[in-house]
Tab-separated table of C-alpha atoms in Angstrom:
chain	number	residue	atom	x	y	z
A	171	ASN	CA	126.964	97.775	98.079
A	172	GLY	CA	130.026	100.493	98.124
A	173	VAL	CA	127.493	101.791	94.776
A	174	CYS	CA	127.697	105.856	95.474
A	175	VAL	CA	124.460	107.356	93.981
A	176	GLN	CA	123.646	110.990	92.549
A	177	PRO	CA	121.584	112.270	93.802
A	178	GLN	CA	118.656	112.886	91.233
A	179	GLY	CA	118.319	116.628	90.009
A	180	LEU	CA	119.809	119.810	88.278
A	181	HIS	CA	122.992	122.133	88.643
A	182	ASP	CA	121.458	124.827	86.280
A	183	ILE	CA	122.268	128.797	86.625
A	184	SER	CA	121.850	131.380	83.633
A	185	VAL	CA	123.518	135.005	83.671
A	186	SER	CA	121.102	137.449	81.620
A	187	ASP	CA	120.499	140.997	80.571
A	188	LEU	CA	123.351	142.098	80.777
A	189	HIS	CA	123.461	146.567	80.651
A	190	PHE	CA	124.920	149.312	81.885
A	191	MET	CA	123.749	152.614	83.840
A	192	LEU	CA	125.767	155.770	84.798
A	193	ASN	CA	125.085	158.036	87.030
A	194	ASP	CA	122.147	155.187	88.327
A	195	THR	CA	120.703	155.913	84.493
A	196	ILE	CA	120.948	152.993	82.162
A	197	VAL	CA	122.911	154.049	78.846
A	198	ASN	CA	122.952	152.243	75.155
A	199	ASN	CA	125.926	150.637	74.224
A	200	ASN	CA	128.351	153.431	73.156
A	201	LEU	CA	129.832	154.603	76.137
A	202	ILE	CA	132.796	157.319	76.894
A	203	VAL	CA	136.976	156.632	77.727
A	204	ASN	CA	137.892	157.158	80.620
A	205	LYS	CA	134.481	156.537	82.859
A	206	SER	CA	133.021	154.308	85.217
A	207	TYR	CA	129.968	152.231	84.223
A	208	LYS	CA	127.953	149.532	86.352
A	209	ILE	CA	127.554	146.059	84.643
A	210	LEU	CA	124.516	145.048	85.905
A	211	ILE	CA	123.536	141.118	84.769
A	212	ASP	CA	120.504	139.002	86.331
A	213	VAL	CA	121.379	135.663	87.932
A	214	LYS	CA	118.741	132.660	88.254
A	215	ASN	CA	118.744	129.334	89.942
A	216	LYS	CA	117.753	127.055	87.565
A	217	GLY	CA	118.643	123.790	88.820
A	218	ASN	CA	116.949	121.841	92.113
A	219	PHE	CA	120.470	122.444	94.374
A	220	THR	CA	121.777	125.368	95.861
A	221	GLU	CA	124.783	126.874	94.381
A	222	ASN	CA	127.959	129.282	94.983
A	223	VAL	CA	128.251	131.132	92.063
A	224	THR	CA	131.288	133.246	90.778
A	225	PHE	CA	131.132	135.598	87.811
A	226	GLU	CA	134.617	136.348	85.386
A	227	GLY	CA	133.727	139.602	82.853
A	228	LYS	CA	136.009	140.269	80.053
A	229	ILE	CA	135.858	142.932	77.416
A	230	PHE	CA	137.629	141.868	74.601
A	231	GLN	CA	138.045	142.869	70.917
A	232	GLY	CA	138.392	140.712	68.602
A	233	ASN	CA	140.280	137.804	70.300
A	234	VAL	CA	142.076	139.710	72.289
A	235	VAL	CA	140.994	140.211	75.948
A	236	LYS	CA	141.784	143.584	77.164
A	237	LYS	CA	140.708	143.332	80.689
A	238	THR	CA	139.080	141.582	83.003
A	239	PHE	CA	136.819	142.098	86.980
A	240	THR	CA	134.790	140.145	88.692
A	241	HIS	CA	131.456	140.296	90.169
A	242	ALA	CA	131.303	139.486	94.529
A	243	ALA	CA	129.989	135.874	94.394
A	244	ILE	CA	126.639	134.142	95.365
A	245	ASN	CA	126.722	131.903	97.777
A	246	ASN	CA	124.231	129.365	99.138
A	247	PHE	CA	122.578	130.505	95.877
A	248	VAL	CA	118.872	128.552	96.229
A	249	PRO	CA	117.018	126.894	93.869
A	250	GLY	CA	114.263	128.826	91.876
A	251	ASP	CA	116.060	132.406	93.617
A	252	VAL	CA	116.681	134.821	90.932
A	253	LYS	CA	119.526	138.373	91.620
A	254	ASP	CA	118.144	141.232	89.452
A	255	ASP	CA	120.624	143.696	88.360
A	256	LYS	CA	123.595	142.635	90.519
A	257	SER	CA	126.237	144.805	89.596
A	258	ARG	CA	129.558	145.633	89.570
A	259	THR	CA	131.633	149.491	88.664
A	260	VAL	CA	134.222	148.904	86.033
A	261	LEU	CA	137.144	151.880	84.672
A	262	PHE	CA	136.577	151.928	80.488
A	263	ASP	CA	139.636	153.096	80.321
A	264	LEU	CA	140.985	151.408	76.794
A	265	ASN	CA	141.088	153.312	74.042
A	266	PRO	CA	138.457	154.196	71.654
A	267	GLY	CA	136.695	151.459	69.146
A	268	ILE	CA	134.785	148.167	69.481
A	269	TYR	CA	134.542	145.929	71.978
A	270	ASN	CA	132.669	143.301	73.377
A	271	VAL	CA	131.326	143.087	77.122
A	272	SER	CA	131.150	139.270	78.575
A	273	VAL	CA	130.112	138.247	81.991
A	274	MET	CA	129.987	134.370	82.605
A	275	GLY	CA	128.613	132.547	85.364
A	276	VAL	CA	130.328	130.207	86.803
A	277	ILE	CA	129.555	126.685	89.733
A	278	LEU	CA	131.987	123.728	90.477
A	279	VAL	CA	129.975	120.919	89.121
A	280	LEU	CA	129.217	120.240	85.198
A	281	ASP	CA	125.999	122.644	84.722
A	282	ALA	CA	123.288	120.603	82.853
A	283	ASN	CA	123.107	123.785	80.563
A	284	PRO	CA	126.319	125.715	80.006
A	285	GLY	CA	125.481	127.750	76.942
A	286	ASP	CA	123.114	130.595	79.367
A	287	ASN	CA	125.741	130.638	81.735
A	288	ILE	CA	126.787	133.696	79.860
A	289	ASP	CA	125.640	137.040	78.043
A	290	MET	CA	127.630	139.471	76.215
A	291	LYS	CA	126.599	142.586	74.646
A	292	GLN	CA	129.130	144.273	71.510
A	293	ILE	CA	129.794	148.400	72.830
A	294	THR	CA	131.713	151.276	70.546
A	295	LEU	CA	134.110	153.278	73.525
A	296	ILE	CA	133.962	156.361	72.012
A	297	ILE	CA	135.115	160.266	73.465
A	298	CYS	CA	132.278	161.608	73.708
A	299	ASN	CA	128.659	161.735	72.763
A	300	VAL	CA	127.902	165.545	74.097
A	301	ASN	CA	129.718	168.282	74.885
A	302	ASN	CA	129.246	167.914	78.678
A	303	ASP	CA	131.300	164.393	77.785
A	304	CYS	CA	134.610	166.559	77.456
A	305	PRO	CA	136.087	169.254	79.736
A	306	LEU	CA	134.830	172.512	80.182
A	307	GLY	CA	135.312	174.977	77.441
A	308	LEU	CA	136.040	171.847	75.103
A	309	ILE	CA	132.545	170.907	72.400
A	310	CYS	CA	131.595	167.046	70.768
A	311	GLN	CA	133.315	167.067	67.104
A	312	ASN	CA	131.373	164.008	65.781
A	313	PRO	CA	129.681	163.290	68.580
A	314	GLY	CA	128.857	159.464	69.186
A	315	ASN	CA	131.137	157.873	66.631
A	316	ILE	CA	134.093	156.189	67.468
A	317	GLY	CA	136.068	159.149	64.900
A	318	SER	CA	134.665	161.479	68.231
A	319	PHE	CA	136.649	164.264	69.517
A	320	CYS	CA	136.562	167.074	72.193
A	321	LYS	CA	137.707	169.911	70.440
A	322	ASN	CA	138.810	173.846	71.894
A	323	GLU	CA	135.900	175.944	71.894
A	324	THR	CA	138.520	178.842	72.585
A	325	ILE	CA	141.039	178.499	69.907
A	326	ILE	CA	137.642	178.104	67.202
A	327	TRP	CA	136.402	181.900	68.920
A	328	SER	CA	140.457	183.326	68.650
A	329	ASN	CA	140.606	181.787	65.361
A	330	MET	CA	137.144	183.526	64.680
A	331	LYS	CA	137.741	186.357	66.116
A	332	SER	CA	140.796	188.090	64.797
A	333	SER	CA	139.481	186.612	60.879
A	334	PHE	CA	136.428	189.079	61.577
A	335	ILE	CA	138.733	192.181	62.691
A	336	SER	CA	141.372	191.066	59.997
A	337	SER	CA	138.163	191.198	57.267
A	338	LYS	CA	137.280	194.490	59.181
A	339	LEU	CA	140.363	195.965	58.224
A	340	LEU	CA	140.833	195.214	55.104
A	341	TYR	CA	137.678	196.166	54.505
A	342	ARG	CA	138.385	199.633	55.975
A	343	LYS	CA	141.608	199.704	53.642
A	344	SER	CA	140.037	199.343	51.223
A	345	LEU	CA	137.459	202.503	51.679
A	346	ASN	CA	140.096	204.672	51.812
Protein backbone atom coordinates (compact mmCIF):
# COMPACT_ATOMS: atom_id res chain seq x y z
CA ASN A 1 0.00 0.00 0.00
CA GLY A 2 3.04 2.29 -0.22
CA VAL A 3 3.26 3.04 3.54
CA CYS A 4 6.67 2.75 5.20
CA VAL A 5 6.62 1.16 8.61
CA GLN A 6 9.38 2.01 11.08
CA PRO A 7 10.65 -0.86 13.20
CA GLN A 8 9.59 -0.57 16.82
CA GLY A 9 12.21 0.27 19.43
CA LEU A 10 14.61 2.94 20.55
CA HIS A 11 17.95 4.24 19.42
CA ASP A 12 19.73 5.19 22.65
CA ILE A 13 23.36 5.23 23.70
CA SER A 14 24.93 6.79 26.77
CA VAL A 15 28.40 8.08 27.67
CA SER A 16 29.42 8.22 31.35
CA ASP A 17 32.23 8.03 33.90
CA LEU A 18 34.67 10.36 32.14
CA HIS A 19 37.96 10.23 34.05
CA PHE A 20 41.70 10.60 33.52
CA MET A 21 44.73 8.34 33.90
CA LEU A 22 48.46 9.02 33.90
CA ASN A 23 50.83 6.03 33.77
CA ASP A 24 47.92 3.64 34.46
CA THR A 25 46.91 5.53 37.62
CA ILE A 26 43.58 7.33 37.92
CA VAL A 27 44.22 11.00 38.71
CA ASN A 28 42.05 13.72 40.17
CA ASN A 29 41.02 16.71 38.08
CA ASN A 30 44.34 18.58 38.58
CA LEU A 31 46.28 17.79 35.42
CA ILE A 32 49.83 18.85 34.62
CA VAL A 33 50.50 21.04 31.56
CA ASN A 34 52.29 19.32 28.65
CA LYS A 35 51.62 15.77 29.86
CA SER A 36 49.60 13.16 27.99
CA TYR A 37 46.63 11.67 29.81
CA LYS A 38 44.27 8.86 28.92
CA ILE A 39 40.71 10.16 28.77
CA LEU A 40 38.43 7.24 29.63
CA ILE A 41 34.69 6.85 29.21
CA ASP A 42 32.07 4.13 29.57
CA VAL A 43 29.61 3.66 26.71
CA LYS A 44 26.35 1.71 26.78
CA ASN A 45 23.84 0.84 24.09
CA LYS A 46 20.57 1.32 25.98
CA GLY A 47 18.40 0.97 22.89
CA ASN A 48 16.98 -1.87 20.82
CA PHE A 49 19.12 -1.40 17.71
CA THR A 50 22.70 -2.18 16.78
CA GLU A 51 24.48 1.18 16.48
CA ASN A 52 27.61 2.64 14.93
CA VAL A 53 28.93 5.23 17.38
CA THR A 54 31.51 7.96 16.76
CA PHE A 55 32.88 10.30 19.40
CA GLU A 56 33.66 14.01 19.58
CA GLY A 57 35.93 15.24 22.34
CA LYS A 58 36.51 18.87 23.26
CA ILE A 59 38.60 20.80 25.74
CA PHE A 60 37.21 24.26 26.20
CA GLN A 61 37.66 27.31 28.39
CA GLY A 62 34.46 29.28 28.84
CA ASN A 63 32.75 28.98 25.45
CA VAL A 64 36.00 28.77 23.48
CA VAL A 65 37.10 25.35 22.21
CA LYS A 66 40.86 25.08 22.78
CA LYS A 67 41.42 21.53 21.51
CA THR A 68 39.45 18.70 19.90
CA PHE A 69 40.07 14.96 19.89
CA THR A 70 38.25 11.75 18.94
CA HIS A 71 37.84 8.30 20.41
CA ALA A 72 37.88 5.30 18.08
CA ALA A 73 34.39 4.53 16.76
CA ILE A 74 32.38 1.53 17.94
CA ASN A 75 30.84 -0.32 15.00
CA ASN A 76 28.02 -2.86 15.32
CA PHE A 77 27.41 -1.94 18.96
CA VAL A 78 24.67 -4.38 19.95
CA PRO A 79 21.77 -3.56 22.32
CA GLY A 80 22.68 -3.95 25.98
CA ASP A 81 26.41 -3.99 25.31
CA VAL A 82 28.75 -1.89 27.48
CA LYS A 83 32.29 -0.72 26.70
CA ASP A 84 34.03 0.21 29.98
CA ASP A 85 37.11 2.44 30.11
CA LYS A 86 37.25 3.21 26.42
CA SER A 87 40.36 5.38 26.23
CA ARG A 88 42.09 7.98 24.12
CA THR A 89 45.45 9.56 24.99
CA VAL A 90 45.54 13.34 24.66
CA LEU A 91 48.41 15.79 25.19
CA PHE A 92 47.30 18.70 27.40
CA ASP A 93 49.50 21.33 25.75
CA LEU A 94 47.46 24.32 26.95
CA ASN A 95 48.15 27.18 29.35
CA PRO A 96 47.44 26.72 33.07
CA GLY A 97 43.81 27.43 33.91
CA ILE A 98 40.35 25.94 34.40
CA TYR A 99 38.92 23.96 31.48
CA ASN A 100 36.03 21.63 30.73
CA VAL A 101 36.62 18.32 28.96
CA SER A 102 33.68 16.69 27.19
CA VAL A 103 33.17 13.51 25.19
CA MET A 104 29.97 13.06 23.18
CA GLY A 105 28.77 9.86 21.51
CA VAL A 106 27.09 10.37 18.13
CA ILE A 107 24.79 8.00 16.24
CA LEU A 108 23.35 8.66 12.78
CA VAL A 109 19.70 8.50 13.82
CA LEU A 110 17.69 10.44 16.37
CA ASP A 111 18.68 9.28 19.85
CA ALA A 112 15.75 8.75 22.25
CA ASN A 113 17.67 10.43 25.09
CA PRO A 114 20.44 12.68 23.68
CA GLY A 115 21.08 14.24 27.10
CA ASP A 116 23.04 11.17 28.24
CA ASN A 117 25.21 11.02 25.11
CA ILE A 118 27.76 13.42 26.64
CA ASP A 119 29.86 13.44 29.77
CA MET A 120 31.89 16.41 30.95
CA LYS A 121 34.41 17.11 33.72
CA GLN A 122 36.00 20.34 34.87
CA ILE A 123 39.78 20.19 35.18
CA THR A 124 42.48 22.53 36.40
CA LEU A 125 45.67 22.56 34.34
CA ILE A 126 48.64 23.33 36.55
CA ILE A 127 52.41 23.47 36.12
CA CYS A 128 53.17 21.14 39.04
CA ASN A 129 51.62 19.22 41.90
CA VAL A 130 54.80 17.69 43.37
CA ASN A 131 58.55 18.14 42.76
CA ASN A 132 58.57 15.15 40.38
CA ASP A 133 56.39 17.17 37.97
CA CYS A 134 59.27 19.63 37.50
CA PRO A 135 62.46 19.08 35.49
CA LEU A 136 65.39 17.68 37.47
CA GLY A 137 66.83 20.21 39.91
CA LEU A 138 63.68 22.35 40.10
CA ILE A 139 61.17 22.37 42.94
CA CYS A 140 57.41 22.86 42.76
CA GLN A 141 56.21 26.13 44.30
CA ASN A 142 52.52 26.67 45.17
CA PRO A 143 51.76 23.01 44.28
CA GLY A 144 48.34 21.97 43.03
CA ASN A 145 47.24 25.50 42.11
CA ILE A 146 46.91 27.38 38.83
CA GLY A 147 49.72 29.64 40.02
CA SER A 148 52.12 26.75 40.62
CA PHE A 149 55.57 26.97 39.07
CA CYS A 150 58.90 25.16 39.05
CA LYS A 151 61.71 27.08 40.72
CA ASN A 152 65.43 26.59 40.31
CA GLU A 153 66.62 25.02 43.57
CA THR A 154 70.27 25.60 42.67
CA ILE A 155 69.80 29.39 42.63
CA ILE A 156 68.06 29.26 46.00
CA TRP A 157 70.90 27.16 47.44
CA SER A 158 73.50 29.37 45.81
CA ASN A 159 71.88 32.52 47.26
CA MET A 160 71.61 30.92 50.70
CA LYS A 161 75.25 29.84 50.51
CA SER A 162 76.44 33.33 49.52
CA SER A 163 74.30 34.90 52.25
CA PHE A 164 75.80 32.49 54.74
CA ILE A 165 79.36 33.25 53.54
CA SER A 166 78.68 37.02 53.61
CA SER A 167 77.26 36.76 57.14
CA LYS A 168 80.25 34.71 58.23
CA LEU A 169 82.67 37.32 56.80
CA LEU A 170 80.77 40.16 58.49
CA TYR A 171 80.86 38.24 61.79
CA ARG A 172 84.62 37.72 61.47
CA LYS A 173 85.17 41.45 60.71
CA SER A 174 83.17 42.40 63.78
CA LEU A 175 85.40 40.17 65.94
CA ASN A 176 88.60 41.90 64.69
